[in-house]
Coordinates of C-alpha atoms in Angstrom, one line a residue:
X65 CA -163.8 -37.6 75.4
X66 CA -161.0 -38.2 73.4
X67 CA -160.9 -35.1 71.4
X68 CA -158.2 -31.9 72.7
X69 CA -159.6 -28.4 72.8
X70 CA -157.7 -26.9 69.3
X71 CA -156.6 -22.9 70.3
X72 CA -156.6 -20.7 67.1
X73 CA -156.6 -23.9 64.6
X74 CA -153.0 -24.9 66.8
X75 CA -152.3 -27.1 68.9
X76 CA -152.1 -25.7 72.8
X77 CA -148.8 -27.9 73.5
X78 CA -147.5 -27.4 70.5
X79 CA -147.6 -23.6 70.7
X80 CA -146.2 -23.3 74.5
X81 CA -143.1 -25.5 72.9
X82 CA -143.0 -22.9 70.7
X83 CA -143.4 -20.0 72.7
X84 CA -141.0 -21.9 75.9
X85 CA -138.3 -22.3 72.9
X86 CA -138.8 -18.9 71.2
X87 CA -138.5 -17.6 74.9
X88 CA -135.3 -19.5 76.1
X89 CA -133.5 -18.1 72.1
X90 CA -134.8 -14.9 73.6
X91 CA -133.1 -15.2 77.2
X92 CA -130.3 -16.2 75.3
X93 CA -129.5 -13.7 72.6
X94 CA -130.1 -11.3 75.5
X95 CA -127.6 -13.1 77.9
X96 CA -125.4 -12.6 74.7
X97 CA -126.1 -9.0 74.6
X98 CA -125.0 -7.9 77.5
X99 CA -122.1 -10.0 77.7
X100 CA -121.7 -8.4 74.2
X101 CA -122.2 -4.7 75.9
X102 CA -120.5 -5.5 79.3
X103 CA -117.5 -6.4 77.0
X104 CA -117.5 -3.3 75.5
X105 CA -118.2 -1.3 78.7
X106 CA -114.8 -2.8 79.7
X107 CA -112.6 -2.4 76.9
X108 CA -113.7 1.6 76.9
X109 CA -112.7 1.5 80.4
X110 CA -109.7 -0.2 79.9
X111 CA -109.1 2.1 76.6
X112 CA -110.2 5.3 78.2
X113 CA -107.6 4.6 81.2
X114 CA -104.8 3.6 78.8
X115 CA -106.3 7.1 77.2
X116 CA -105.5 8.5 80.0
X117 CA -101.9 7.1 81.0
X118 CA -101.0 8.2 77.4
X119 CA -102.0 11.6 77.7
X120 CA -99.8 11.9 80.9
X121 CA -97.2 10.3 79.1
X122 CA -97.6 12.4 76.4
X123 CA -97.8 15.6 78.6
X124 CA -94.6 14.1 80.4
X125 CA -92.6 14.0 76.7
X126 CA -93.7 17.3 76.3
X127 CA -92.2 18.6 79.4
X128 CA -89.2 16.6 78.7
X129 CA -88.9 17.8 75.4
X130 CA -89.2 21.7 76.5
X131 CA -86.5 21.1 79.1
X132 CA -83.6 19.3 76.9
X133 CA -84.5 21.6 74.3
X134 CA -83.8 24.3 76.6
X135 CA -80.9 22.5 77.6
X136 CA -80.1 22.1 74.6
X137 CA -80.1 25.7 73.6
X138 CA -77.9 26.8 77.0
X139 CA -75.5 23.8 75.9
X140 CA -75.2 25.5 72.2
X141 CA -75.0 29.1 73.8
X142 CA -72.1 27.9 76.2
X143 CA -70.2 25.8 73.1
X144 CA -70.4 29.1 70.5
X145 CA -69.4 31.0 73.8
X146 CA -66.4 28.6 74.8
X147 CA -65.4 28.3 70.9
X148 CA -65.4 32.5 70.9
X149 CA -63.5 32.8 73.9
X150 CA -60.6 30.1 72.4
X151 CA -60.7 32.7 69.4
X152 CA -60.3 35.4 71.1
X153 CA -57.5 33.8 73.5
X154 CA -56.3 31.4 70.8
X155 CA -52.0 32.1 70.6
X156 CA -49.1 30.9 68.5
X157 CA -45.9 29.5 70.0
X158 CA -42.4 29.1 69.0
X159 CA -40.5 26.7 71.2
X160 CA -36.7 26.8 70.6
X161 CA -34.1 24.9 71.8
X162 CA -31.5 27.2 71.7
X163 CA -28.2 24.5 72.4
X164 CA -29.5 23.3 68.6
X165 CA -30.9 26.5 67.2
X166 CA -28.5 29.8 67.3
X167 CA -29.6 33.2 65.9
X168 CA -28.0 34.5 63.5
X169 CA -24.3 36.5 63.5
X170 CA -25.4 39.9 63.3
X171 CA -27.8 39.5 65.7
X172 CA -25.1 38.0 68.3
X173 CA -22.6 40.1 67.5
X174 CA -24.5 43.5 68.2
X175 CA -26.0 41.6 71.8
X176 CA -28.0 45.4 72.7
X177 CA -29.5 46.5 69.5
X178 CA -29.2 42.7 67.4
X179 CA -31.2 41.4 70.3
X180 CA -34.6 43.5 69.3
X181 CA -33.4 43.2 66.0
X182 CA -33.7 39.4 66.2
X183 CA -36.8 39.4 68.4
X184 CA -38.6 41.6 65.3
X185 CA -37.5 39.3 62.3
X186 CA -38.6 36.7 63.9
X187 CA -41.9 37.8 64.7
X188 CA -42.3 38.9 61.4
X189 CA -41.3 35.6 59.6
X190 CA -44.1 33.5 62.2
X191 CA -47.1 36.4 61.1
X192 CA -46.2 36.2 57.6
X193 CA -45.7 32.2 57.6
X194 CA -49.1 32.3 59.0
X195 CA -50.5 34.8 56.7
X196 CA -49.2 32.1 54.1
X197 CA -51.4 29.3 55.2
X198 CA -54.4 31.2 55.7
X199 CA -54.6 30.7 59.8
X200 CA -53.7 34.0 61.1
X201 CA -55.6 36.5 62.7
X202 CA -53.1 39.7 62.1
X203 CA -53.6 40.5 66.3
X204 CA -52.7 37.3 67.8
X205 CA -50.3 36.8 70.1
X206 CA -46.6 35.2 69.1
X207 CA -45.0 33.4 72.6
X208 CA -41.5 32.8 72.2
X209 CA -39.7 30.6 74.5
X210 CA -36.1 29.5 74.2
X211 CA -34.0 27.3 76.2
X212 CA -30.5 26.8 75.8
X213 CA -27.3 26.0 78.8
X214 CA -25.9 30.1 78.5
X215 CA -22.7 28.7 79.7
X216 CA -22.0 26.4 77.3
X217 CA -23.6 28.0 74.4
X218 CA -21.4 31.1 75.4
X219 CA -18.2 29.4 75.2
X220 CA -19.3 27.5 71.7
X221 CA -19.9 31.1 70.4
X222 CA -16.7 32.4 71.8
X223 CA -14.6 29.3 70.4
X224 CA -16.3 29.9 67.5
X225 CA -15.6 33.2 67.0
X226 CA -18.8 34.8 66.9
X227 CA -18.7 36.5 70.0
X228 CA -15.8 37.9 71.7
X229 CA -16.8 37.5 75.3
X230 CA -19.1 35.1 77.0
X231 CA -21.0 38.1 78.5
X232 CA -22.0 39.2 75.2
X233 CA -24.2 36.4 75.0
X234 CA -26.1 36.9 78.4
X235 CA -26.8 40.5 77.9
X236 CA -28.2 39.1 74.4
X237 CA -30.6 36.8 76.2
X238 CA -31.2 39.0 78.8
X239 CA -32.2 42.5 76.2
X240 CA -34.3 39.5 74.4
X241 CA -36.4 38.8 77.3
X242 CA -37.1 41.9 77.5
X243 CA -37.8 42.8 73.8
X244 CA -41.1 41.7 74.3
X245 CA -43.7 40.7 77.3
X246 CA -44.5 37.4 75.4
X247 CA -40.0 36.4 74.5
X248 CA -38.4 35.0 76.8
X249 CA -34.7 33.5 77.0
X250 CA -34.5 31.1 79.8
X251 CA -31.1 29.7 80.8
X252 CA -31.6 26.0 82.0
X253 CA -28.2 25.5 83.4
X254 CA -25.8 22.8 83.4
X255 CA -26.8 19.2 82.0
X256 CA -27.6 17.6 78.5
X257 CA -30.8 16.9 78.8
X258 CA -32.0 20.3 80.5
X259 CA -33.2 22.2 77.6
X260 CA -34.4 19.0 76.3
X261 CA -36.7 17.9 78.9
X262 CA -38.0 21.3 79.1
X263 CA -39.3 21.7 75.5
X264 CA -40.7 18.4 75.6
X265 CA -42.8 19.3 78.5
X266 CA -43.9 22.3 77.0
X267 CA -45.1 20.9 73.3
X268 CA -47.3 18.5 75.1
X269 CA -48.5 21.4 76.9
X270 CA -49.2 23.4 74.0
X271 CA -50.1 20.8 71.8
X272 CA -53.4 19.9 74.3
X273 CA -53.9 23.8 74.7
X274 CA -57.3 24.3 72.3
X275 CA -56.1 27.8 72.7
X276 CA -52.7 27.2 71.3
X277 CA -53.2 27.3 67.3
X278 CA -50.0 26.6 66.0
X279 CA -46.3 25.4 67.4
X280 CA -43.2 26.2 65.6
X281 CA -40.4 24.2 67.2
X282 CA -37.0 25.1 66.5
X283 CA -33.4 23.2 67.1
X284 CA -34.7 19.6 67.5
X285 CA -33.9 19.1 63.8
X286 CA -30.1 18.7 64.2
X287 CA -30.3 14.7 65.7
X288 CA -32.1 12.7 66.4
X289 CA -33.0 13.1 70.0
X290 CA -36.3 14.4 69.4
X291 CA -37.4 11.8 67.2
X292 CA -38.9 9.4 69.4
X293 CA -41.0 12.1 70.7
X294 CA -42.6 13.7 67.8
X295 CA -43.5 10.3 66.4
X296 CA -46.7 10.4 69.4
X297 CA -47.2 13.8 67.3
X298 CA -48.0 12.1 64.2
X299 CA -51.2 11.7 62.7
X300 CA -53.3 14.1 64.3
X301 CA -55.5 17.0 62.5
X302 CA -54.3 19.9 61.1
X303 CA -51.2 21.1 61.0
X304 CA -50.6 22.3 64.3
X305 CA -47.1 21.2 64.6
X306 CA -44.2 23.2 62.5
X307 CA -40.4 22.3 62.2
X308 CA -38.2 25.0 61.8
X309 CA -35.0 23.9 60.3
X310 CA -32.1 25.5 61.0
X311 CA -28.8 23.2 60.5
X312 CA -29.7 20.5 58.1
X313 CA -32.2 18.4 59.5
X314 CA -31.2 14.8 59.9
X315 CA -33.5 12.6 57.0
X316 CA -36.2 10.9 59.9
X317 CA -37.6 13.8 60.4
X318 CA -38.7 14.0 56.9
X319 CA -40.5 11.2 56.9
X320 CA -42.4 12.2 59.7
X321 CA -44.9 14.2 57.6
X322 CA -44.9 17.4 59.9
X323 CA -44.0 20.7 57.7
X324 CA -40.8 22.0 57.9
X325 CA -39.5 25.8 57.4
X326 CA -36.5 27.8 57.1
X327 CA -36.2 31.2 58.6
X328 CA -32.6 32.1 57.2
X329 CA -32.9 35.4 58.1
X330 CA -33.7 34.6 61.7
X331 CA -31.2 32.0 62.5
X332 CA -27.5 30.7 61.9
X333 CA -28.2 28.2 59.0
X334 CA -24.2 26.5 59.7
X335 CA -23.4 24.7 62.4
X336 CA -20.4 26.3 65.1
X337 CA -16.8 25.3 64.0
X338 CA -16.5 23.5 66.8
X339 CA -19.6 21.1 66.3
X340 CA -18.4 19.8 63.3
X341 CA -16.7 16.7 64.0
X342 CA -15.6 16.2 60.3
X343 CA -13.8 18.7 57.5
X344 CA -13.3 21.1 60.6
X345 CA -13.3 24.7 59.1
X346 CA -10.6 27.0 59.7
X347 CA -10.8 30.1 61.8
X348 CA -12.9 33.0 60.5
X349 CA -11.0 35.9 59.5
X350 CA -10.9 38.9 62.3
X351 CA -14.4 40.4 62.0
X352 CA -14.7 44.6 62.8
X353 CA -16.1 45.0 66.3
X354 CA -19.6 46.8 66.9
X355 CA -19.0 50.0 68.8
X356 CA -21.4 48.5 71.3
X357 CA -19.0 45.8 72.4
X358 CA -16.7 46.6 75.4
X359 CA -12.8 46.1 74.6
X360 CA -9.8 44.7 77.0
X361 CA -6.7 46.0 74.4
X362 CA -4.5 48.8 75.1
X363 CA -5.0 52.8 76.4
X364 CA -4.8 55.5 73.9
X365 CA -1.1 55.4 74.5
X366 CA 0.4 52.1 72.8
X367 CA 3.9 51.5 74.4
X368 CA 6.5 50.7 72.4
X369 CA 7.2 46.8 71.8
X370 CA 10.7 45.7 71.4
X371 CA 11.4 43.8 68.1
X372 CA 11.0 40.0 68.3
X373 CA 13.4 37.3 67.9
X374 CA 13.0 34.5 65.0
X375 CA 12.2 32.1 67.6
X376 CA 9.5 33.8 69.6
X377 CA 6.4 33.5 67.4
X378 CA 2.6 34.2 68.2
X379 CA 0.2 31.5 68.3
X380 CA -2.2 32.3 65.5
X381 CA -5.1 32.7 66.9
X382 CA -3.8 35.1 69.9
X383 CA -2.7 37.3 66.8
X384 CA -6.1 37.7 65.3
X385 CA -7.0 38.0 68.6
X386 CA -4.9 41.3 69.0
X387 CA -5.8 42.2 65.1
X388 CA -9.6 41.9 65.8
X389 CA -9.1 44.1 69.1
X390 CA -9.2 47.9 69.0
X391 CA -7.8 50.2 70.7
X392 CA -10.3 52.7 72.8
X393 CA -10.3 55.9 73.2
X394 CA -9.8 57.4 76.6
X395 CA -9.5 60.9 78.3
X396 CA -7.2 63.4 76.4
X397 CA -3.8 63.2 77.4
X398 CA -0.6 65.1 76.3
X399 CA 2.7 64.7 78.1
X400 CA 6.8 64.1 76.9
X401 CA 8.6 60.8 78.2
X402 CA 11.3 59.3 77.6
X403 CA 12.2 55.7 77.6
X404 CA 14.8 53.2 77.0
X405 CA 15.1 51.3 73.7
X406 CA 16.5 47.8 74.1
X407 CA 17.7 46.9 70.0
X408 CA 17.9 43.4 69.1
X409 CA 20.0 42.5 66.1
X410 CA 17.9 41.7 63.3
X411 CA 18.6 41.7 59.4
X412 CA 17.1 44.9 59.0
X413 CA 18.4 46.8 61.6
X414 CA 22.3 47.1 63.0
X415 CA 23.5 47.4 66.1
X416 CA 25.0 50.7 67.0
X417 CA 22.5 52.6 65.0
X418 CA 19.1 54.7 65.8
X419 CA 16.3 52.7 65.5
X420 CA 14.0 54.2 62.2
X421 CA 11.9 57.2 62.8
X422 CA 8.0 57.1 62.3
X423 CA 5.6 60.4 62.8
X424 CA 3.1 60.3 65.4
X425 CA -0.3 59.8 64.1
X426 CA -3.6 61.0 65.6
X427 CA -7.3 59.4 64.5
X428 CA -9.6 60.8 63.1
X429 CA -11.7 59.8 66.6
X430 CA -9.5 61.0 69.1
X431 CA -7.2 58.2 69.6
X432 CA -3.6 58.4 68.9
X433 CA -0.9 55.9 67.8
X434 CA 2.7 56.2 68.7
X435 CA 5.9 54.2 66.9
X436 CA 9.5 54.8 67.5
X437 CA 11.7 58.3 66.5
X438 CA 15.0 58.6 66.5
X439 CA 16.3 60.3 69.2
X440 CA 19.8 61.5 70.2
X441 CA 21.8 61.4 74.1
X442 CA 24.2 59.7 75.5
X443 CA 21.4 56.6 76.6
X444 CA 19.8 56.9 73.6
X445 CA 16.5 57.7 74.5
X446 CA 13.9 58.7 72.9
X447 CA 10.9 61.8 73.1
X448 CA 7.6 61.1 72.1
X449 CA 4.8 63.7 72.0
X450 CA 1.4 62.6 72.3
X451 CA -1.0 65.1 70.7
X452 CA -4.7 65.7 72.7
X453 CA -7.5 64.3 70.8
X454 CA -10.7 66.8 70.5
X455 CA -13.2 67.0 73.1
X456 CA -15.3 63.4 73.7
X457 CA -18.8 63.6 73.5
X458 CA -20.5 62.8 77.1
X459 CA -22.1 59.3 76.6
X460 CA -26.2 59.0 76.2
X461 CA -27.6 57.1 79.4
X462 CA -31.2 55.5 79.9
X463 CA -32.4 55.2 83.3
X464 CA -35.0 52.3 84.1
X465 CA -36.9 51.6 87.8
X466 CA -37.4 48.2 89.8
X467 CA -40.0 47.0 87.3
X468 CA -37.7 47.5 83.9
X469 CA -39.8 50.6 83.4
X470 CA -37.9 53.3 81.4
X471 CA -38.0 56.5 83.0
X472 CA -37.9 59.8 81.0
X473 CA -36.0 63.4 82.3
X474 CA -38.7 65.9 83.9
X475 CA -40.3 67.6 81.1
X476 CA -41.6 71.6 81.3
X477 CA -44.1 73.2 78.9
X478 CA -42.0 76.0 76.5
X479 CA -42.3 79.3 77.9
X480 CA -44.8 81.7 76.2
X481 CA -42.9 83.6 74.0
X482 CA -42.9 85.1 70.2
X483 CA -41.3 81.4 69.0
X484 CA -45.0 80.0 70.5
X485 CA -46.1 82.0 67.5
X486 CA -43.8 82.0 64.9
X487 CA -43.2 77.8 65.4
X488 CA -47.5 78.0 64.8
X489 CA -47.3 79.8 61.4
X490 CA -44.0 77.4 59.9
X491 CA -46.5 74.0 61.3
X492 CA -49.6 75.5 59.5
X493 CA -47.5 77.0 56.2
X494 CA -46.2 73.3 55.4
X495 CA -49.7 71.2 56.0
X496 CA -50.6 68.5 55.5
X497 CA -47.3 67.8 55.9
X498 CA -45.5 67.6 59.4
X499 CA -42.0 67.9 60.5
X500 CA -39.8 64.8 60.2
X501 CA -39.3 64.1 64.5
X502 CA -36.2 61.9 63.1
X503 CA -34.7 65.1 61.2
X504 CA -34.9 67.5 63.7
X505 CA -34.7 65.8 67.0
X506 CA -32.5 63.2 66.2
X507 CA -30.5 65.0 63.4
X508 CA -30.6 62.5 60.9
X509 CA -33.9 60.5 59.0
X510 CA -33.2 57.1 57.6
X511 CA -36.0 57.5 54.5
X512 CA -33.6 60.4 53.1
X513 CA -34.7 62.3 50.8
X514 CA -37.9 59.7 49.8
X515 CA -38.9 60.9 53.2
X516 CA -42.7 62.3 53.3
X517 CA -42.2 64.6 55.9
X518 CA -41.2 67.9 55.7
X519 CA -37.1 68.8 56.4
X520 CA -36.5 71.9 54.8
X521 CA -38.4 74.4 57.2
X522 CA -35.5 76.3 59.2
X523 CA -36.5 75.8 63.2
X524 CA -34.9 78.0 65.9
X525 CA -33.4 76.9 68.5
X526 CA -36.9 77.7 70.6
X527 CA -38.8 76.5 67.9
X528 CA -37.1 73.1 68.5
X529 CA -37.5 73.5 72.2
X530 CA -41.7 73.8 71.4
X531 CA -40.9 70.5 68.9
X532 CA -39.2 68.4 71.2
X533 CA -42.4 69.0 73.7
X534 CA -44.9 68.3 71.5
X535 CA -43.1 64.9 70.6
X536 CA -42.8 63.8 74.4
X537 CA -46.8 63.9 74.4
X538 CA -46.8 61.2 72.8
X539 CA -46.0 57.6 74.1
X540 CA -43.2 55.3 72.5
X541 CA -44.2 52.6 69.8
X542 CA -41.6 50.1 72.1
X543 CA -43.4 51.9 75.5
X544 CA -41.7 51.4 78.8
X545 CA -39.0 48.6 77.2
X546 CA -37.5 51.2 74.8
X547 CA -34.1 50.8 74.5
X548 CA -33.6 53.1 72.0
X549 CA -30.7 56.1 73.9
X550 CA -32.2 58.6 70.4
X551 CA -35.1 58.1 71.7
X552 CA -37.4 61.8 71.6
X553 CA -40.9 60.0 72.7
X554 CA -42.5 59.6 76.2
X555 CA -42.4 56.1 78.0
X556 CA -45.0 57.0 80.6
X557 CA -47.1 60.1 81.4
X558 CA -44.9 63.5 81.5
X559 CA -47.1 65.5 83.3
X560 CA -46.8 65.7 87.0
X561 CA -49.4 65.6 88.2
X562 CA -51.6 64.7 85.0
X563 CA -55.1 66.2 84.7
X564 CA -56.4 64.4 81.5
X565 CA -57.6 61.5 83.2
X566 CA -59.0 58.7 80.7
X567 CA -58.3 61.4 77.6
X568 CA -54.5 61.0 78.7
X569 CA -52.8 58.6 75.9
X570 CA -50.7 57.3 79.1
X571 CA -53.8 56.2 80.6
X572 CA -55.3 52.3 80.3
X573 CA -52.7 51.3 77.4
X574 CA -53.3 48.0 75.9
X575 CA -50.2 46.6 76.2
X576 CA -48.7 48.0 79.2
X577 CA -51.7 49.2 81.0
X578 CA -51.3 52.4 83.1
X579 CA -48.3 54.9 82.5
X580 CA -48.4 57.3 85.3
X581 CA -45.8 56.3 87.5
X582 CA -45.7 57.0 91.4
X583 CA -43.2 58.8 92.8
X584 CA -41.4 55.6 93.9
X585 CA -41.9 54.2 90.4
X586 CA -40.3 57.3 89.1
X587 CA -37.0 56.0 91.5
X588 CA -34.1 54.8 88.8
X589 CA -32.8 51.6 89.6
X590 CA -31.1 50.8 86.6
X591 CA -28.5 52.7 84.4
X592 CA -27.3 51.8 81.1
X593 CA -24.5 53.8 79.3
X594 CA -24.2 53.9 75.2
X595 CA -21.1 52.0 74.6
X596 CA -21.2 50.0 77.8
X597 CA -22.2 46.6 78.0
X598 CA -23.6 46.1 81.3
X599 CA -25.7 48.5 83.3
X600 CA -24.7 50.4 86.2
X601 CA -27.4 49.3 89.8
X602 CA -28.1 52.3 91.4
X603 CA -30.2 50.4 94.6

């Protein structure tokens, strides 16, 4: 039979062609599929472990970020800290070169009292300079350091005429030192470049000290030695370096660009007489002397000096010398002697007769001066009286111990008596005034009469007695350095054995720490004497 069995109206191959192709698209779109899925199954692996790597990353940062942001905080903690503590430690320092730089006359001159005198001025004219530029805190310290050859600067002074004596200059540096904790006057010695060396080595010290907010150098100004070296100066921040000018200041410097100051009430603004090498100037005129200053002259009793010859003439500057010289005052003396007279013929006087008579003349001080009187006998000598002077005051003393340390007389509290009272009712009938310490304990107040304390309440002798103790209560403005021989104030605790603990004023200073002495601090080893130049060692 020829004829194929028909299934639904189709033909049976041609439908399981169909169904075999429909099948093998089916196979294959599902072969695709879960390629398709597996795909995706592996990227969300993939993803979710990169997911995860991220999130320890990102947990890491975090951690990371915590900690150098703690750091970070400490690190700014410790910078404010470190920038506070070069605030509260920051300093000012004046380096001078004291072969270039010389204080002024007065202050050499008067080497005891000129020396805090100098010390003061120039400590006032570095606050005020800094007030000026805006950079000063009113309680920050001032080092001073100078450094000069003593020898040689002594005998420039000396030629000079400034100074009589080299030691005059040494007990200068030496009461300038101690004028302060923070001055100090350091004598380098022999050699040129001493002084030099040392200041350079201590401005590039200073000048790296963070601390160190300003530097006033002094005495480099006057040649050019220094120039070299303030040249690596240039160019950096601020203003840190000053130049003080003292002598004219050679014209490099200027172009340097550093500031540059004059304190012409601090130091000598001339050069010495002999450092000028041209248009010399002639020799000062003999100055008065300062009470202070020791003198090598005559005794009381001047000796009678035979008249010179034309020829024999006195080298000028040995006569000022004399002029400038007075005579001292010794002890009271009064006696009668006679001595020979030698006359020499001159145009004013003939041989054969008396020489001229002069009186005999006592000072108003004590001291007396003695020229010739004519006197007859057969040798032709001569009487001279010598009247006593009055009475000479005991000279003032200061003791000081090993340390420097002034040390006061012992001290008792006033007796209880009816001046306890009456000393009371005069302090409370002139409040809120006070008594002027300088009036009555020193006898005399510089303010005068625009003085605002109180000077005409009459004190008795007790009553002064009960003043004077109060006033050593209290402790000295210039404490344990006081050189002051007036002085009615306490340098360290009077009371023996003192019961006030931290309420005593003595206790815990802030400059010199504590005041109550032990009993070998209370040992002198030092005495000075008003009117002598250099102290007495008792150890």
């Amino acid at each position: 039979m020829g004829s194929s069995i028909m299934l639904n109206g189709q033909d049976p191959a041609a439908f399981t062609a169909e169904a075999s192709n429909r099948l093998s698209h089916y196979f294959q779109v599902d072969t695709e599929r879960q390629a398709f899925i597996h795909n995706i199954l592996e990227k969300l692996e993939a993803n979710a472990k990169r997911i995860n790597e991220l999130e320890l990353d990102l947990e890491d940062q975090k951690n990371s970020r915590a900690n150098y942001q703690s750091k970070a905080l400490t690190l700014e903690n410790e910078v404010r800290r470190f920038a506070t503590q070069i605030d509260k430690d920051s300093f000012v320092v004046v380096l001078i070169d004291g072969d270039g730089a010389k204080f002024a006359d007065e202050f050499l001159r008067d080497p005891v009292g000129g020396a805090e005198r100098a010390a003061i001025s120039l400590k006032q004219a570095v606050r005020e300079n800094l007030r000026d530029t805006g950079a000063s805190h009113d309680d920050i310290p001032i080092i001073v350091r100078v450094y000069a050859n003593l020898n040689d600067l002594s005998k420039s002074l000396r030629l000079s005429r400034v100074i009589d004596y080299d030691d005059e200059m040494r007990l200068f540096a030496e009461r300038f030192t101690n004028s302060r904790a923070e001055f100090d006057f350091v004598n380098v010695g022999k050699g040129k470049e001493n002084a030099d060396s040392k200041i350079r080595r201590m401005l590039n010290h200073y000048h790296r000290n963070m601390q160190c907010k300003k530097i006033y150098l002094a005495g480099c100004c006057h040649d050019n030695g220094y120039l070299h070296d303030l040249r690596e100066y240039t160019g950096s921040l601020g203003d840190k370096l000053v130049l003080l000018e003292t002598t004219p200041a050679e014209p490099a410097f200027r172009s340097l660009g550093f500031p540059i100051l004059r304190f012409d009430d601090v130091f000598r603004s001339e050069p010495l007489g002999n450092e000028t090498k041209h248009n010399m100037l002639p020799p000062s005129a003999p100055r008065p002397r300062s009470p202070m200053q020791q003198s090598f002259g005559p005794g009381p009793i001047a000796r009678p000096q035979p008249i010179q010859k034309p020829s024999m003439t006195m080298p000028p500057s040995q006569e000022q010398r004399q002029s400038s010289t007075p005579i001292p005052t010794s002890t009271p003396v009064s006696m009668t002697t006679s001595s020979p007279i030698q006359p020499s013929s001159t145009p004013e006087q003939v041989p054969g007769q008396p020489p001229r008579t002069s009186s005999v003349i006592s000072s108003g001080n004590g001291g007396t001066s003695i020229s010739y009187a004519t006197a007859g006998g057969v040798e032709d000598l001569q009487n001279v009286t010598v009247k006593a002077p009055k009475p000479k005051k005991q000279p003032k003393v200061i003791f000081y111990n090993l340390d420097n340390y002034r040390l006061d007389s012992p001290t008792q509290h006033p007796p209880r008596t009816p001046a306890q009272a009456s000393y009371q009712a005069k302090f409370s009938a002139i409040k809120p005034s006070v008594f002027c310490n300088d009036f009555y304990l020193k006898g005399r107040c510089k303010w005068g009469i625009s003085c605002d304390k109180t000077h005409d309440a009459e004190l008795t002798g007790p009553e002064l007695a009960i003043h004077r103790y109060k006033a050593r209560t209290s402790l000295c403005p210039a404490g344990p350095y006081c050189v002051d021989y007036d002085c009615y104030l306490s340098h360290h605790c009077p009371r023996s054995p003192c019961t006030r603990g931290d309420m005593c004023p003595f206790w815990n200073t802030e400059k010199w720490g504590d005041l109550h002495l032990t009993k070998d601090q209370l040992q002198p080893s030092t005495k000075w004497t008003e009117g002598v130049d250099l102290p007495e060692h008792l150890l």
